[in-house]
Amino acid sequence: MVGVVEDDEGLAALRKIARHDLARLNYPAANWVPERTGPDAKRVLDVLVVGAGMCGQTVGYGLLREGIGNIRVIERETHGREGPWNTTARMPILRSPKHLTGPDLGVPSLTFRAWYEAQHGLGGWEKLYKIARLDWLKYLLWVREVVGLKVENGVGLLRVEPAGDLLRADLSTGETVHARKIVLANGRDGSGGFRWPSLPSFDPGNPIRRGRVFHTLEDIDFTTLVGRRIGILGVLATAIDNACTALEAGAAEAVCFARRPHLPQVNKSKGVSFPGFQRGQGMLDDDWRWKIYTYMLAAASPPPHESVLRGQKLKGFSFRFAEPWLDMIVDRDGVTVKTAKGTERFDTVLIGTGFDVDMSRVREIAAFATNIKLWADVRSSGEVKANAEAARYPYLGRGFELAERIPGRTPGLGNIHLFNWGSILSQGALAGDIPGLFVGATRLVQALSHALFTADIERHVQNMHAVEDPELAPTDYFVPRDKRVGTV
Ligand SMILES: Cc1cc2nc3c(=O)[nH]c(=O)nc-3n(C[C@H](O)[C@H](O)[C@H](O)COP(=O)(O)OP(=O)(O)OC[C@H]3O[C@@H](n4cnc5c(N)ncnc54)[C@H](O)[C@@H]3O)c2cc1C
């Protein structure tokens, strides 16, 4: 069962090694951030991390390594249901190659490879083709447990508002907490939400769609699709994996539609997955960053060949290219879809169009939404018109922090750090996919460390003056403080 960290002898031995490795790195580092008291007379959190998926837990672990220990990591789902792996992801294996690192933050005994070898030996590792989806989740939970990161499951962030130079956060538990920094590690949809097609007769908010039209990233009970004819809007990874899952569960037919004339052929993000690009992209000027990501967004990634092969082998699976949908009418018995080539009738429709980036849809930070600086604010109107999607991405600072469109209007905004897909235009793919995670989490943790330190510089300097360390006490040359000459 996922949700419990499964163990065996090999893993138990590896846990010991990993804990010893962490101890050798003096982990967790001693907390160095001075305490502050909030308006509620309680200690202010230094960082509230929202979301304990792959990104949030890695940031939490990074903060503990950095000596920023007064944090909370909250996760609205129950243990084992964080992220898509055990919920809405419907592929048997990860797309990524098995050797990727990231959640380990550079500790060899915390890598996926170490975790896998501990259970299956070197031979098993060599035989492994790609990482099984649920193994990735079990591995993440294992890392979390070994590094001793406390995650509060079942606790959601509802709303953030400014409170002087702090942020006030309302949690689903009814608590209100004050924090100096908030990290939104709230997932792929965390900078917007599901992308729904804009079709004249379709309203995703209309309850008539229930049981008839699903977004592929919603919970779907595939047993209800037995014998059905399914129309799928989209031909990329998630669309195909949902089509396959439906057919494997007994659906009669699954037809995937695309506007494009054929599948995208090249995964451009693979070509930029190396340290130079990962570290350097966020340091480039606006022109370069805009050029790179408008190209990337337009290019789209092909579905993994494993997903296409999975579909090809299934009876009832098909693609229909160059056939955009013009309208969709949902009724009690099914769905009528009008395409550029004709009219189709389906029992069920799955919308596989992914996520939108649109900060006005992020409910948790609605209080700040109208003043969040976007790429639209720094590009010409012609560029914005030609790249409407890219223009909606937030324009983040070097430490993933949101910036104000009109300075001074929404104090506190810059203390919210966006560590999710919405950061790609500003930073590159450092907060979502596995390959950039090490660079991204490290950069974010360093930025938080820097900001917390500089904000407290007067206290740190006072402490520097006051610090007393009787290094020479055991010798004949020790001079008590009140007898010393000069600054020491
Ligand atoms: C189907 C699918 C397959 C993927 N396959 C790959 C792959 O093979 N390789 C790869 O590199 N990447 C892959 N990705 C991309 C990426 O690795 C994953 O999306 C990964 O889960 C990103 O981690 P995350 O921490 O950003 O988000 P998530 O894992 O989604 O975690 C975010 C967490 O935040 C929580 N949360 C959200 N809002 C709140 C709130 N208000 N309060 C409290 N908690 C909240 C959510 O419950 C969630 O658990 C895939 C993504 C998907 C969707």
PDB file of C-alpha atoms in Angstrom, residues 181-321:
ATOM      1  CA  LYS A 181       8.027  33.927   3.839  1.00  0.00           C
ATOM      2  CA  ILE A 182       5.594  31.664   2.045  1.00  0.00           C
ATOM      3  CA  VAL A 183       6.662  29.178  -0.597  1.00  0.00           C
ATOM      4  CA  LEU A 184       3.881  28.057  -2.905  1.00  0.00           C
ATOM      5  CA  ALA A 185       5.008  24.567  -3.914  1.00  0.00           C
ATOM      6  CA  ASN A 186       1.454  23.745  -4.861  1.00  0.00           C
ATOM      7  CA  GLY A 187       1.995  21.790  -8.046  1.00  0.00           C
ATOM      8  CA  ARG A 188       1.641  22.018 -11.803  1.00  0.00           C
ATOM      9  CA  ASP A 189      -1.763  23.610 -11.514  1.00  0.00           C
ATOM     10  CA  GLY A 190      -0.571  25.901  -8.720  1.00  0.00           C
ATOM     11  CA  SER A 191      -0.257  28.986 -10.938  1.00  0.00           C
ATOM     12  CA  GLY A 192      -3.703  28.692 -12.482  1.00  0.00           C
ATOM     13  CA  GLY A 193      -5.751  25.553 -12.849  1.00  0.00           C
ATOM     14  CA  PHE A 194      -7.087  23.122 -15.415  1.00  0.00           C
ATOM     15  CA  ARG A 195      -7.133  24.424 -18.954  1.00  0.00           C
ATOM     16  CA  TRP A 196     -10.606  23.982 -20.426  1.00  0.00           C
ATOM     17  CA  PRO A 197     -11.355  24.458 -24.117  1.00  0.00           C
ATOM     18  CA  SER A 198     -13.272  27.550 -25.078  1.00  0.00           C
ATOM     19  CA  LEU A 199     -16.289  26.120 -26.922  1.00  0.00           C
ATOM     20  CA  PRO A 200     -19.550  28.074 -27.345  1.00  0.00           C
ATOM     21  CA  SER A 201     -21.932  25.531 -25.756  1.00  0.00           C
ATOM     22  CA  PHE A 202     -19.640  24.177 -23.057  1.00  0.00           C
ATOM     23  CA  ASP A 203     -19.368  25.487 -19.531  1.00  0.00           C
ATOM     24  CA  PRO A 204     -17.097  23.437 -17.238  1.00  0.00           C
ATOM     25  CA  GLY A 205     -18.946  24.916 -14.245  1.00  0.00           C
ATOM     26  CA  ASN A 206     -22.288  23.480 -15.377  1.00  0.00           C
ATOM     27  CA  PRO A 207     -23.147  20.380 -13.283  1.00  0.00           C
ATOM     28  CA  ILE A 208     -24.565  18.655 -16.364  1.00  0.00           C
ATOM     29  CA  ARG A 209     -21.019  17.679 -17.276  1.00  0.00           C
ATOM     30  CA  ARG A 210     -20.779  15.414 -14.199  1.00  0.00           C
ATOM     31  CA  GLY A 211     -20.128  11.831 -15.255  1.00  0.00           C
ATOM     32  CA  ARG A 212     -19.972  12.892 -18.930  1.00  0.00           C
ATOM     33  CA  VAL A 213     -17.067  15.311 -19.316  1.00  0.00           C
ATOM     34  CA  PHE A 214     -13.902  15.070 -17.238  1.00  0.00           C
ATOM     35  CA  HIS A 215     -10.617  16.882 -17.264  1.00  0.00           C
ATOM     36  CA  THR A 216      -7.919  14.198 -17.503  1.00  0.00           C
ATOM     37  CA  LEU A 217      -6.362  15.522 -14.311  1.00  0.00           C
ATOM     38  CA  GLU A 218      -9.521  15.000 -12.272  1.00  0.00           C
ATOM     39  CA  ASP A 219     -10.321  11.891 -10.272  1.00  0.00           C
ATOM     40  CA  ILE A 220     -12.140   9.559 -12.661  1.00  0.00           C
ATOM     41  CA  ASP A 221     -13.765   6.250 -11.832  1.00  0.00           C
ATOM     42  CA  PHE A 222     -12.765   4.338 -14.955  1.00  0.00           C
ATOM     43  CA  THR A 223     -15.015   1.393 -14.065  1.00  0.00           C
ATOM     44  CA  THR A 224     -17.955   3.591 -15.071  1.00  0.00           C
ATOM     45  CA  LEU A 225     -16.572   3.795 -18.627  1.00  0.00           C
ATOM     46  CA  VAL A 226     -16.986   0.094 -19.493  1.00  0.00           C
ATOM     47  CA  GLY A 227     -18.426  -0.345 -23.006  1.00  0.00           C
ATOM     48  CA  ARG A 228     -18.418   3.401 -23.669  1.00  0.00           C
ATOM     49  CA  ARG A 229     -17.249   5.363 -26.680  1.00  0.00           C
ATOM     50  CA  ILE A 230     -14.853   8.036 -25.418  1.00  0.00           C
ATOM     51  CA  GLY A 231     -13.745  11.212 -27.160  1.00  0.00           C
ATOM     52  CA  ILE A 232     -10.484  12.712 -25.941  1.00  0.00           C
ATOM     53  CA  LEU A 233      -9.435  16.262 -26.682  1.00  0.00           C
ATOM     54  CA  GLY A 234      -5.644  16.218 -26.859  1.00  0.00           C
ATOM     55  CA  VAL A 235      -2.898  13.897 -28.058  1.00  0.00           C
ATOM     56  CA  LEU A 236      -0.096  14.548 -25.585  1.00  0.00           C
ATOM     57  CA  ALA A 237       1.071  12.334 -22.730  1.00  0.00           C
ATOM     58  CA  THR A 238      -1.825  12.724 -20.323  1.00  0.00           C
ATOM     59  CA  ALA A 239      -4.495  12.490 -23.015  1.00  0.00           C
ATOM     60  CA  ILE A 240      -3.069   9.237 -24.358  1.00  0.00           C
ATOM     61  CA  ASP A 241      -2.534   7.677 -20.932  1.00  0.00           C
ATOM     62  CA  ASN A 242      -6.145   8.459 -20.019  1.00  0.00           C
ATOM     63  CA  ALA A 243      -7.383   6.973 -23.288  1.00  0.00           C
ATOM     64  CA  CYS A 244      -5.365   3.824 -22.589  1.00  0.00           C
ATOM     65  CA  THR A 245      -6.559   3.591 -18.991  1.00  0.00           C
ATOM     66  CA  ALA A 246     -10.164   3.843 -20.206  1.00  0.00           C
ATOM     67  CA  LEU A 247      -9.659   1.086 -22.799  1.00  0.00           C
ATOM     68  CA  GLU A 248      -7.836  -1.148 -20.331  1.00  0.00           C
ATOM     69  CA  ALA A 249     -10.772  -0.680 -17.953  1.00  0.00           C
ATOM     70  CA  GLY A 250     -13.182  -1.905 -20.665  1.00  0.00           C
ATOM     71  CA  ALA A 251     -14.164   1.140 -22.716  1.00  0.00           C
ATOM     72  CA  ALA A 252     -15.154   0.240 -26.276  1.00  0.00           C
ATOM     73  CA  GLU A 253     -13.389   3.020 -28.137  1.00  0.00           C
ATOM     74  CA  ALA A 254     -11.096   5.963 -27.342  1.00  0.00           C
ATOM     75  CA  VAL A 255     -10.498   8.557 -30.031  1.00  0.00           C
ATOM     76  CA  CYS A 256      -7.848  11.257 -29.413  1.00  0.00           C
ATOM     77  CA  PHE A 257      -8.292  14.489 -31.380  1.00  0.00           C
ATOM     78  CA  ALA A 258      -5.705  17.145 -32.272  1.00  0.00           C
ATOM     79  CA  ARG A 259      -5.677  20.438 -34.063  1.00  0.00           C
ATOM     80  CA  ARG A 260      -2.143  19.770 -35.201  1.00  0.00           C
ATOM     81  CA  PRO A 261      -1.469  17.626 -38.291  1.00  0.00           C
ATOM     82  CA  HIS A 262       0.776  15.160 -36.453  1.00  0.00           C
ATOM     83  CA  LEU A 263       2.275  14.519 -33.022  1.00  0.00           C
ATOM     84  CA  PRO A 264       5.007  16.916 -31.877  1.00  0.00           C
ATOM     85  CA  GLN A 265       8.245  15.068 -32.568  1.00  0.00           C
ATOM     86  CA  VAL A 266      11.000  16.505 -30.361  1.00  0.00           C
ATOM     87  CA  ASN A 267      11.098  16.999 -26.599  1.00  0.00           C
ATOM     88  CA  LYS A 268      12.999  20.286 -26.608  1.00  0.00           C
ATOM     89  CA  SER A 269      13.264  20.351 -22.825  1.00  0.00           C
ATOM     90  CA  LYS A 270      15.588  17.323 -22.999  1.00  0.00           C
ATOM     91  CA  GLY A 271      18.037  19.390 -25.023  1.00  0.00           C
ATOM     92  CA  VAL A 272      18.239  22.098 -22.358  1.00  0.00           C
ATOM     93  CA  SER A 273      18.498  19.743 -19.430  1.00  0.00           C
ATOM     94  CA  PHE A 274      22.088  20.414 -18.394  1.00  0.00           C
ATOM     95  CA  PRO A 275      23.608  22.540 -15.612  1.00  0.00           C
ATOM     96  CA  GLY A 276      24.604  25.493 -17.788  1.00  0.00           C
ATOM     97  CA  PHE A 277      21.076  26.026 -19.023  1.00  0.00           C
ATOM     98  CA  GLN A 278      19.504  25.229 -15.673  1.00  0.00           C
ATOM     99  CA  ARG A 279      21.711  27.643 -13.754  1.00  0.00           C
ATOM    100  CA  GLY A 280      22.071  30.256 -16.440  1.00  0.00           C
ATOM    101  CA  GLN A 281      18.624  30.769 -17.864  1.00  0.00           C
ATOM    102  CA  GLY A 282      17.258  32.704 -14.917  1.00  0.00           C
ATOM    103  CA  MET A 283      20.293  35.016 -15.109  1.00  0.00           C
ATOM    104  CA  LEU A 284      19.643  35.992 -18.735  1.00  0.00           C
ATOM    105  CA  ASP A 285      18.072  39.293 -19.711  1.00  0.00           C
ATOM    106  CA  ASP A 286      14.363  39.519 -20.493  1.00  0.00           C
ATOM    107  CA  ASP A 287      14.845  39.301 -24.248  1.00  0.00           C
ATOM    108  CA  TRP A 288      16.648  35.970 -24.086  1.00  0.00           C
ATOM    109  CA  ARG A 289      14.290  34.469 -21.527  1.00  0.00           C
ATOM    110  CA  TRP A 290      11.266  35.504 -23.541  1.00  0.00           C
ATOM    111  CA  LYS A 291      12.786  34.160 -26.765  1.00  0.00           C
ATOM    112  CA  ILE A 292      13.611  30.805 -25.179  1.00  0.00           C
ATOM    113  CA  TYR A 293      10.299  30.110 -23.508  1.00  0.00           C
ATOM    114  CA  THR A 294       7.944  31.421 -26.160  1.00  0.00           C
ATOM    115  CA  TYR A 295       9.712  28.931 -28.419  1.00  0.00           C
ATOM    116  CA  MET A 296       9.469  26.137 -25.842  1.00  0.00           C
ATOM    117  CA  LEU A 297       5.782  26.717 -25.174  1.00  0.00           C
ATOM    118  CA  ALA A 298       4.974  26.725 -28.879  1.00  0.00           C
ATOM    119  CA  ALA A 299       7.042  23.581 -29.514  1.00  0.00           C
ATOM    120  CA  ALA A 300       5.151  21.319 -27.028  1.00  0.00           C
ATOM    121  CA  SER A 301       6.553  17.940 -25.983  1.00  0.00           C
ATOM    122  CA  PRO A 302       5.704  14.749 -27.816  1.00  0.00           C
ATOM    123  CA  PRO A 303       4.032  12.057 -25.759  1.00  0.00           C
ATOM    124  CA  PRO A 304       6.523   9.422 -24.582  1.00  0.00           C
ATOM    125  CA  HIS A 305       6.834   6.663 -27.181  1.00  0.00           C
ATOM    126  CA  GLU A 306       5.895   4.164 -24.453  1.00  0.00           C
ATOM    127  CA  SER A 307       2.482   5.822 -24.148  1.00  0.00           C
ATOM    128  CA  VAL A 308       1.932   5.805 -27.909  1.00  0.00           C
ATOM    129  CA  LEU A 309       2.945   2.145 -28.108  1.00  0.00           C
ATOM    130  CA  ARG A 310       0.587   1.386 -25.214  1.00  0.00           C
ATOM    131  CA  GLY A 311      -2.255   2.948 -27.220  1.00  0.00           C
ATOM    132  CA  GLN A 312      -1.286   1.401 -30.550  1.00  0.00           C
ATOM    133  CA  LYS A 313      -1.624  -2.059 -29.031  1.00  0.00           C
ATOM    134  CA  LEU A 314      -5.129  -1.482 -27.719  1.00  0.00           C
ATOM    135  CA  LYS A 315      -8.231  -2.300 -29.723  1.00  0.00           C
ATOM    136  CA  GLY A 316     -10.409   0.768 -30.076  1.00  0.00           C
ATOM    137  CA  PHE A 317      -7.590   3.321 -29.813  1.00  0.00           C
ATOM    138  CA  SER A 318      -7.152   5.930 -32.546  1.00  0.00           C
ATOM    139  CA  PHE A 319      -5.823   9.409 -33.306  1.00  0.00           C
ATOM    140  CA  ARG A 320      -7.603  12.001 -35.393  1.00  0.00           C
ATOM    141  CA  PHE A 321      -5.213  14.755 -36.484  1.00  0.00           C
TER     142      PHE A 321
END
